[in-house]
Tab-separated table of C-alpha atoms and ligand atoms in Angstrom:
chain	number	residue	atom	x	y	z
A	188	MET	CA	0.000	0.000	0.000
A	189	LEU	CA	1.331	3.436	-0.894
A	190	SER	CA	1.832	6.081	1.723
A	191	PRO	CA	-0.152	9.300	1.229
A	192	LEU	CA	3.179	11.118	0.795
A	193	ARG	CA	4.120	8.787	-2.046
A	194	ALA	CA	0.738	9.363	-3.664
A	195	SER	CA	1.049	13.132	-3.398
A	196	ARG	CA	4.239	13.104	-5.475
A	197	TRP	CA	2.742	10.928	-8.142
A	198	SER	CA	2.406	12.393	-11.591
A	199	ALA	CA	-0.402	11.399	-13.926
A	200	PRO	CA	0.412	8.540	-16.316
A	201	GLN	CA	1.725	9.459	-19.737
A	202	SER	CA	-0.384	7.070	-21.790
A	203	ARG	CA	-4.150	7.622	-22.031
A	204	MET	CA	-6.206	5.671	-19.538
A	205	ASN	CA	-9.460	4.002	-20.586
A	206	VAL	CA	-12.415	4.487	-18.322
A	207	SER	CA	-16.029	3.375	-18.326
A	208	PHE	CA	-18.810	4.600	-16.084
A	209	GLU	CA	-21.707	2.581	-14.710
A	210	PHE	CA	-25.054	4.225	-13.961
A	211	PHE	CA	-28.371	2.891	-12.727
A	212	PRO	CA	-31.706	3.946	-14.229
A	213	PRO	CA	-33.438	6.574	-12.078
A	214	SER	CA	-36.785	5.862	-10.451
A	215	THR	CA	-37.799	9.403	-9.488
A	216	GLU	CA	-37.758	12.769	-11.150
A	217	GLU	CA	-35.106	14.014	-8.717
A	218	MET	CA	-32.849	11.002	-9.352
A	219	ASP	CA	-33.327	11.514	-13.056
A	220	GLN	CA	-32.017	15.055	-12.738
A	221	THR	CA	-28.988	13.915	-10.706
A	222	LEU	CA	-28.221	11.200	-13.247
A	223	TRP	CA	-28.322	13.517	-16.236
A	224	GLU	CA	-26.274	16.202	-14.503
A	225	SER	CA	-23.672	13.527	-13.772
A	226	ILE	CA	-23.723	12.206	-17.323
A	227	LYS	CA	-23.236	15.710	-18.724
A	228	ARG	CA	-20.366	16.358	-16.327
A	229	LEU	CA	-18.581	13.110	-17.185
A	230	GLU	CA	-19.281	13.067	-20.934
A	231	PRO	CA	-16.370	15.366	-21.935
A	232	LEU	CA	-13.922	12.879	-20.382
A	233	SER	CA	-14.691	10.614	-23.358
A	234	PRO	CA	-15.123	7.296	-21.554
A	235	ARG	CA	-14.784	4.189	-23.694
A	236	PHE	CA	-18.424	3.400	-22.839
A	237	VAL	CA	-21.059	4.055	-20.205
A	238	SER	CA	-23.166	1.196	-18.930
A	239	VAL	CA	-26.695	1.184	-17.550
A	240	THR	CA	-27.730	-1.475	-15.043
A	241	TYR	CA	-30.825	-3.629	-15.374
A	242	GLY	CA	-33.416	-4.905	-12.924
A	243	ALA	CA	-35.677	-7.886	-13.432
A	244	GLY	CA	-38.960	-6.026	-12.834
A	245	GLY	CA	-40.892	-4.677	-15.821
A	246	SER	CA	-40.631	-1.015	-14.826
A	247	THR	CA	-36.873	-1.106	-14.200
A	248	ARG	CA	-36.399	-2.878	-17.541
A	249	GLU	CA	-38.159	-0.002	-19.233
A	250	ARG	CA	-36.103	2.553	-17.338
A	251	THR	CA	-32.885	0.896	-18.506
A	252	HIS	CA	-34.136	0.945	-22.055
A	253	ALA	CA	-35.228	4.595	-21.818
A	254	THR	CA	-31.869	5.656	-20.333
A	255	VAL	CA	-29.899	3.800	-23.006
A	256	LYS	CA	-32.074	5.317	-25.743
A	257	ARG	CA	-31.593	8.808	-24.367
A	258	LEU	CA	-27.825	8.285	-24.169
A	259	LEU	CA	-27.844	7.370	-27.858
A	260	GLY	CA	-30.076	10.275	-28.830
A	261	GLU	CA	-28.681	13.082	-26.702
A	262	THR	CA	-25.017	12.388	-26.046
A	263	SER	CA	-21.860	11.380	-27.858
A	264	LEU	CA	-21.408	8.495	-25.419
A	265	VAL	CA	-21.349	4.811	-26.344
A	266	PRO	CA	-23.893	2.991	-24.183
A	267	ALA	CA	-23.638	-0.576	-22.958
A	268	ALA	CA	-26.951	-2.023	-21.798
A	269	HIS	CA	-26.868	-4.485	-18.891
A	270	LEU	CA	-29.154	-7.493	-19.285
A	271	THR	CA	-29.885	-10.428	-16.963
A	272	CYS	CA	-31.525	-13.844	-17.397
A	273	VAL	CA	-33.847	-13.367	-14.395
A	274	ALA	CA	-37.575	-14.097	-14.633
A	275	ALA	CA	-37.800	-13.976	-18.421
A	276	THR	CA	-38.112	-16.469	-21.262
A	277	ARG	CA	-35.480	-16.701	-23.975
A	278	GLU	CA	-38.013	-15.222	-26.343
A	279	GLU	CA	-38.514	-12.164	-24.139
A	280	ILE	CA	-34.796	-11.646	-23.737
A	281	ASP	CA	-34.140	-12.129	-27.445
A	282	LYS	CA	-36.754	-9.468	-28.150
A	283	ILE	CA	-35.049	-7.017	-25.795
A	284	VAL	CA	-31.713	-7.647	-27.522
A	285	ALA	CA	-33.283	-7.232	-30.964
A	286	ASN	CA	-34.815	-3.906	-29.851
A	287	TYR	CA	-31.462	-2.702	-28.579
A	288	HIS	CA	-29.802	-3.715	-31.814
A	289	ALA	CA	-32.475	-1.910	-33.849
A	290	ILE	CA	-31.858	1.399	-32.036
A	291	GLY	CA	-28.094	1.112	-32.470
A	292	VAL	CA	-26.843	-0.518	-29.257
A	293	ARG	CA	-23.732	-2.598	-29.963
A	294	HIS	CA	-22.555	-3.420	-26.450
A	295	ILE	CA	-24.329	-5.538	-23.834
A	296	VAL	CA	-23.203	-6.422	-20.315
A	297	ALA	CA	-24.588	-9.963	-20.048
A	298	LEU	CA	-25.341	-11.274	-16.560
A	299	ARG	CA	-27.122	-14.138	-14.885
A	300	GLY	CA	-28.614	-11.785	-12.289
A	301	ASP	CA	-29.715	-12.373	-8.711
A	302	ALA	CA	-32.336	-14.813	-7.490
A	303	ALA	CA	-35.786	-13.293	-7.926
A	304	GLY	CA	-36.428	-13.902	-4.185
A	305	GLY	CA	-33.605	-11.521	-3.231
A	306	ALA	CA	-30.281	-11.930	-1.418
A	307	GLY	CA	-29.787	-15.251	0.344
A	308	THR	CA	-32.329	-17.161	-1.762
A	309	ARG	CA	-31.242	-19.781	-4.256
A	310	TYR	CA	-31.107	-18.845	-7.916
A	311	ALA	CA	-33.359	-20.863	-10.202
A	312	PRO	CA	-33.376	-20.212	-13.927
A	313	HIS	CA	-36.701	-19.507	-15.631
A	314	PRO	CA	-37.898	-22.842	-17.123
A	315	ASP	CA	-37.940	-21.304	-20.605
A	316	GLY	CA	-35.145	-18.853	-19.973
A	317	TYR	CA	-31.384	-18.714	-20.435
A	318	GLU	CA	-29.967	-20.874	-17.674
A	319	ASN	CA	-26.908	-18.735	-16.950
A	320	ALA	CA	-24.770	-15.859	-18.181
A	321	ALA	CA	-22.734	-18.033	-20.576
A	322	ALA	CA	-25.942	-19.227	-22.278
A	323	LEU	CA	-27.079	-15.607	-22.559
A	324	VAL	CA	-23.758	-14.575	-24.114
A	325	ALA	CA	-24.018	-17.424	-26.639
A	326	GLY	CA	-27.662	-16.544	-27.411
A	327	ILE	CA	-26.811	-12.903	-28.125
A	328	LYS	CA	-23.708	-13.729	-30.172
A	329	MET	CA	-25.601	-16.245	-32.299
A	330	ARG	CA	-28.139	-13.634	-33.418
A	331	PHE	CA	-25.992	-10.521	-33.336
A	332	PRO	CA	-22.291	-11.249	-33.831
A	333	ASP	CA	-21.651	-7.487	-34.067
A	334	ILE	CA	-22.702	-6.902	-30.461
A	335	GLU	CA	-19.742	-6.603	-28.115
A	336	ILE	CA	-20.299	-8.458	-24.850
A	337	SER	CA	-18.891	-7.705	-21.440
A	338	VAL	CA	-19.466	-9.882	-18.376
A	339	SER	CA	-18.830	-9.839	-14.631
A	340	ALA	CA	-15.838	-11.181	-12.702
A	341	TYR	CA	-15.388	-11.656	-8.965
A	342	PRO	CA	-11.899	-11.252	-7.452
A	343	GLU	CA	-13.258	-12.418	-4.068
A	344	LYS	CA	-15.524	-15.039	-5.695
A	345	HIS	CA	-19.276	-14.738	-6.128
A	346	PRO	CA	-21.268	-15.583	-2.971
A	347	ASP	CA	-23.003	-18.481	-4.828
A	348	SER	CA	-19.728	-19.999	-5.884
A	349	ALA	CA	-18.119	-22.785	-3.850
A	350	THR	CA	-14.557	-21.835	-4.768
A	351	VAL	CA	-12.616	-19.236	-6.736
A	352	GLU	CA	-11.768	-21.982	-9.227
A	353	ALA	CA	-15.486	-22.715	-9.821
A	354	ASP	CA	-15.968	-19.019	-10.333
A	355	ILE	CA	-13.141	-18.892	-12.864
A	356	ASP	CA	-14.714	-21.886	-14.669
A	357	THR	CA	-17.856	-19.772	-15.051
A	358	LEU	CA	-15.814	-16.870	-16.386
A	359	LYS	CA	-14.108	-19.230	-18.847
A	360	ALA	CA	-17.533	-20.465	-20.074
A	361	LYS	CA	-18.618	-16.854	-20.638
A	362	VAL	CA	-15.439	-16.086	-22.579
A	363	ASP	CA	-15.765	-19.271	-24.646
A	364	ALA	CA	-19.320	-18.164	-25.487
A	365	GLY	CA	-18.053	-14.858	-26.877
A	366	ALA	CA	-17.509	-12.329	-24.064
A	367	THR	CA	-14.552	-10.052	-24.772
A	368	ARG	CA	-14.253	-8.065	-21.546
A	369	ALA	CA	-15.016	-8.598	-17.857
A	370	MET	CA	-15.575	-5.894	-15.272
A	371	THR	CA	-14.925	-6.927	-11.695
A	372	GLN	CA	-17.014	-6.569	-8.613
A	373	PHE	CA	-15.514	-3.681	-6.608
A	374	PHE	CA	-12.702	-4.352	-4.162
A	375	PHE	CA	-10.504	-2.246	-1.880
A	376	GLU	CA	-7.380	-4.403	-1.538
A	377	ASN	CA	-5.551	-4.319	-4.841
A	378	ASP	CA	-3.668	-7.516	-4.030
A	379	LEU	CA	-6.992	-9.374	-4.244
A	380	TYR	CA	-7.363	-8.190	-7.836
A	381	PHE	CA	-3.815	-9.092	-8.859
A	382	ARG	CA	-3.993	-12.541	-7.233
A	383	TYR	CA	-7.277	-13.190	-9.071
A	384	LEU	CA	-5.835	-11.903	-12.337
A	385	GLU	CA	-2.920	-14.303	-12.027
A	386	ARG	CA	-5.292	-17.269	-11.580
A	387	VAL	CA	-7.463	-16.127	-14.491
A	388	ARG	CA	-4.437	-15.831	-16.793
A	389	LYS	CA	-3.155	-19.264	-15.673
A	390	ARG	CA	-6.539	-20.656	-16.735
A	391	GLY	CA	-5.862	-19.359	-20.264
A	392	ILE	CA	-8.336	-16.463	-20.116
A	393	ASP	CA	-6.817	-13.504	-21.901
A	394	ILE	CA	-9.626	-10.922	-22.202
A	395	PRO	CA	-9.255	-7.635	-20.288
A	396	ILE	CA	-10.341	-8.024	-16.654
A	397	VAL	CA	-11.157	-4.410	-15.891
A	398	PRO	CA	-11.102	-3.463	-12.203
A	399	GLY	CA	-14.437	-2.138	-10.966
A	400	LEU	CA	-13.960	0.700	-8.500
A	401	ILE	CA	-16.508	2.264	-6.224
A	402	PRO	CA	-15.797	5.720	-4.845
A	403	VAL	CA	-17.263	5.635	-1.344
A	404	GLN	CA	-20.062	8.187	-1.595
A	405	ASN	CA	-21.708	6.765	1.508
A	406	PHE	CA	-19.806	4.306	3.704
A	407	LYS	CA	-22.902	2.733	5.297
A	408	THR	CA	-24.669	2.139	1.980
A	409	MET	CA	-21.502	0.797	0.396
A	410	THR	CA	-20.983	-1.645	3.307
A	411	ALA	CA	-24.506	-3.044	2.911
A	412	PHE	CA	-23.965	-3.365	-0.810
A	413	ALA	CA	-20.592	-5.085	-0.282
A	414	ALA	CA	-22.131	-7.622	2.137
A	415	ARG	CA	-24.671	-8.665	-0.503
A	416	ALA	CA	-22.071	-8.789	-3.248
A	417	GLY	CA	-19.484	-10.784	-1.285
A	418	ALA	CA	-16.925	-7.965	-1.400
A	419	SER	CA	-14.842	-7.440	1.715
A	420	VAL	CA	-14.552	-4.082	3.438
A	421	PRO	CA	-11.188	-3.910	5.203
A	422	SER	CA	-11.044	-2.634	8.782
A	423	TRP	CA	-8.590	0.125	7.788
A	424	LEU	CA	-11.291	1.516	5.491
A	425	ALA	CA	-13.903	1.487	8.253
A	426	GLU	CA	-11.403	3.260	10.520
A	427	ARG	CA	-10.904	6.016	7.991
A	428	PHE	CA	-14.612	6.805	7.950
A	429	ASP	CA	-15.065	6.259	11.676
A	430	GLY	CA	-16.586	9.249	13.491
A	431	LEU	CA	-17.582	11.047	10.294
A	432	GLU	CA	-21.226	9.943	10.287
A	433	ASN	CA	-22.405	13.562	10.599
A	434	ASP	CA	-19.633	15.200	8.621
A	435	ALA	CA	-20.385	14.814	4.922
A	436	ALA	CA	-17.736	17.285	3.778
A	437	THR	CA	-14.875	15.424	5.472
A	438	ARG	CA	-16.265	12.058	4.355
A	439	LYS	CA	-16.027	13.247	0.792
A	440	LEU	CA	-12.401	14.316	1.205
A	441	ILE	CA	-11.537	10.964	2.781
A	442	ALA	CA	-13.341	9.135	-0.027
A	443	ALA	CA	-11.295	11.038	-2.589
A	444	ALA	CA	-8.057	10.237	-0.752
A	445	VAL	CA	-8.942	6.522	-0.486
A	446	ALA	CA	-9.854	6.285	-4.158
A	447	ALA	CA	-6.721	8.184	-5.192
A	448	GLU	CA	-4.515	5.809	-3.224
A	449	GLN	CA	-6.141	2.770	-4.808
A	450	VAL	CA	-5.992	4.111	-8.354
A	451	VAL	CA	-2.393	5.312	-8.078
A	452	ASP	CA	-1.324	1.872	-6.906
A	453	LEU	CA	-3.213	0.142	-9.742
A	454	VAL	CA	-1.618	2.414	-12.347
A	455	ASP	CA	1.819	1.848	-10.838
A	456	ARG	CA	1.184	-1.882	-11.239
A	457	GLY	CA	0.285	-1.583	-14.919
A	458	VAL	CA	-3.495	-1.117	-14.999
A	459	THR	CA	-4.759	1.156	-17.794
A	460	ASP	CA	-8.529	0.424	-17.842
A	461	PHE	CA	-10.977	1.249	-15.068
A	462	HIS	CA	-14.722	0.727	-14.616
A	463	PHE	CA	-16.325	3.118	-12.136
A	464	TYR	CA	-19.502	2.370	-10.211
A	465	THR	CA	-20.596	6.005	-10.214
A	466	MET	CA	-23.780	5.572	-8.142
A	467	ASN	CA	-25.018	8.251	-10.554
A	468	ARG	CA	-22.774	10.910	-9.018
A	469	ALA	CA	-20.036	12.636	-10.936
A	470	ASP	CA	-17.852	14.596	-8.565
A	471	LEU	CA	-15.581	11.912	-7.041
A	472	VAL	CA	-15.338	10.019	-10.322
A	473	TYR	CA	-14.479	13.222	-12.159
A	474	ALA	CA	-11.722	13.974	-9.650
A	475	ILE	CA	-10.237	10.476	-9.925
A	476	CYS	CA	-10.287	10.664	-13.719
A	477	HIS	CA	-8.506	14.011	-13.508
A	478	LEU	CA	-5.877	12.327	-11.371
A	479	LEU	CA	-5.584	9.660	-14.066
A	480	GLY	CA	-4.677	12.386	-16.520
A	481	LEU	CA	-8.046	12.559	-18.283
A	482	ARG	CA	-9.070	16.040	-19.370
A	483	PRO	CA	-12.291	17.226	-21.018
A	484	ILE	CA	-12.139	16.886	-24.768
A	485	VAL	CA	-13.826	19.873	-26.339
A	486	LYS	CA	-15.469	18.766	-29.568
A	487	GLN	CA	-14.977	21.317	-32.381
A	488	ALA	CA	-18.059	22.313	-34.323
A	489	ALA	CA	-17.940	20.998	-37.910
B	189	FAD	P1	-22.190	-15.518	-13.188
B	189	FAD	O1	-20.870	-14.917	-13.451
B	189	FAD	O2	-22.827	-16.277	-14.256
B	189	FAD	O3	-22.142	-16.406	-11.904
B	189	FAD	C1	-21.516	-15.927	-10.733
B	189	FAD	C2	-20.946	-17.079	-9.961
B	189	FAD	O4	-21.960	-17.772	-9.273
B	189	FAD	C3	-20.320	-18.065	-10.887
B	189	FAD	O5	-18.950	-17.848	-10.921
B	189	FAD	C4	-20.704	-19.418	-10.415
B	189	FAD	O6	-19.581	-20.037	-9.851
B	189	FAD	C5	-21.759	-19.162	-9.397
B	189	FAD	N1	-22.993	-19.749	-9.838
B	189	FAD	C6	-23.794	-19.297	-10.811
B	189	FAD	N2	-24.887	-20.063	-10.896
B	189	FAD	C7	-24.755	-21.013	-9.965
B	189	FAD	C8	-25.538	-22.107	-9.553
B	189	FAD	N3	-26.717	-22.360	-10.144
B	189	FAD	N4	-25.077	-22.894	-8.545
B	189	FAD	C9	-23.902	-22.623	-7.949
B	189	FAD	N5	-23.118	-21.593	-8.285
B	189	FAD	C10	-23.533	-20.818	-9.283
B	189	FAD	N6	-27.198	-7.428	-11.334
B	189	FAD	C11	-28.357	-6.970	-11.868
B	189	FAD	O7	-29.434	-7.429	-11.477
B	189	FAD	N7	-28.354	-6.003	-12.841
B	189	FAD	C12	-27.213	-5.468	-13.335
B	189	FAD	O8	-27.252	-4.601	-14.212
B	189	FAD	C13	-25.964	-5.939	-12.808
B	189	FAD	N8	-24.780	-5.465	-13.268
B	189	FAD	C14	-23.602	-5.980	-12.783
B	189	FAD	C15	-22.399	-5.537	-13.314
B	189	FAD	C16	-21.189	-6.022	-12.858
B	189	FAD	C17	-19.907	-5.508	-13.478
B	189	FAD	C18	-21.174	-6.993	-11.808
B	189	FAD	C19	-19.876	-7.511	-11.260
B	189	FAD	C20	-22.373	-7.464	-11.276
B	189	FAD	C21	-23.592	-6.981	-11.753
B	189	FAD	N9	-24.813	-7.436	-11.257
B	189	FAD	C22	-26.008	-6.946	-11.782
B	189	FAD	C23	-24.865	-8.425	-10.184
B	189	FAD	C24	-25.049	-9.839	-10.706
B	189	FAD	O9	-26.264	-9.955	-11.393
B	189	FAD	C25	-25.064	-10.806	-9.517
B	189	FAD	O10	-23.817	-10.865	-8.905
B	189	FAD	C26	-25.586	-12.191	-9.846
B	189	FAD	O11	-25.815	-12.903	-8.639
B	189	FAD	C27	-24.646	-13.028	-10.687
B	189	FAD	O12	-24.735	-12.706	-12.021
B	189	FAD	P2	-23.395	-12.906	-12.929
B	189	FAD	O13	-23.702	-12.755	-14.336
B	189	FAD	O14	-22.329	-12.091	-12.355
B	189	FAD	O15	-23.219	-14.454	-12.642
């Protein structure tokens, strides 16, 4: 781990970093406004793509679709639509993919998704649905070979998975089916990522395994999220936020420092691609991207 002093002397990397930003579809008017302010703020940084998460319920499906459509219509950004196998037949999912393709979407983040009963319940595929993420990847690729497919990866293993090796088998199946990039669940100890990467490479998987990073907008929310996702929250991180429950301004500064430390170490160890879980907020992500050497690209009028 780098000392803060070491980080403060760090200069931004010379080669251009590739970033992608993940958003979730808003469910209220107010959240919609926050999302679009964040998108507008981050757009000039020219991310490689921006992804929009997907929920199994009908209304969240529509919100994902509407957000992706608006990204295509109103921004210069390249959207990637998340899609899961949960509670839907193959036919329904194929229709969603065909609709995306028809409006110009060429990147899907293909996932199995969580059990419809929520955290802790056992996942059961829909009897007429895609049985897992690898089957979904294959189904999309068969119909639309021009759609790029990203998938998930779990440096600390997925909670459903018995072992890391079983988890890597799943990743291998997704890659064999046509996935060309994986974004990881978020993590705070970079060694976890590099140890996982080593095992993935040993297994013959050579697609980019892009680290997923979550700037800690809210420590309590993030901890609850991490518990569900099987991501560990180290005690040193909890200590850094300790006592700041009623001090949002300082929490934000600490969050920026924590994220900077993590990113600087990853870059020093050769990482050039980053996926940010933005939680629909731009400020911390913008600051980290600035640290990575990304500057707004002003598009000249034709
Ligand atoms: P997979 O990678 O297919 O499986 C995860 C692991 O679980 C496997 O490695 C396998 O070992 C194990 N496993 C799978 N099935 C079984 C089984 N039947 N028995 C035993 N073990 C099994 N969720 C959403 O709802 N919407 C989103 O938009 C979304 N976006 C995400 C984006 C990223 C980058 C990540 C990392 C996660 C995202 N998730 C999303 C969460 C994801 O849906 C859950 O983690 C889900 O439980 C697993 O889906 P997956 O595609 O990651 O699963």
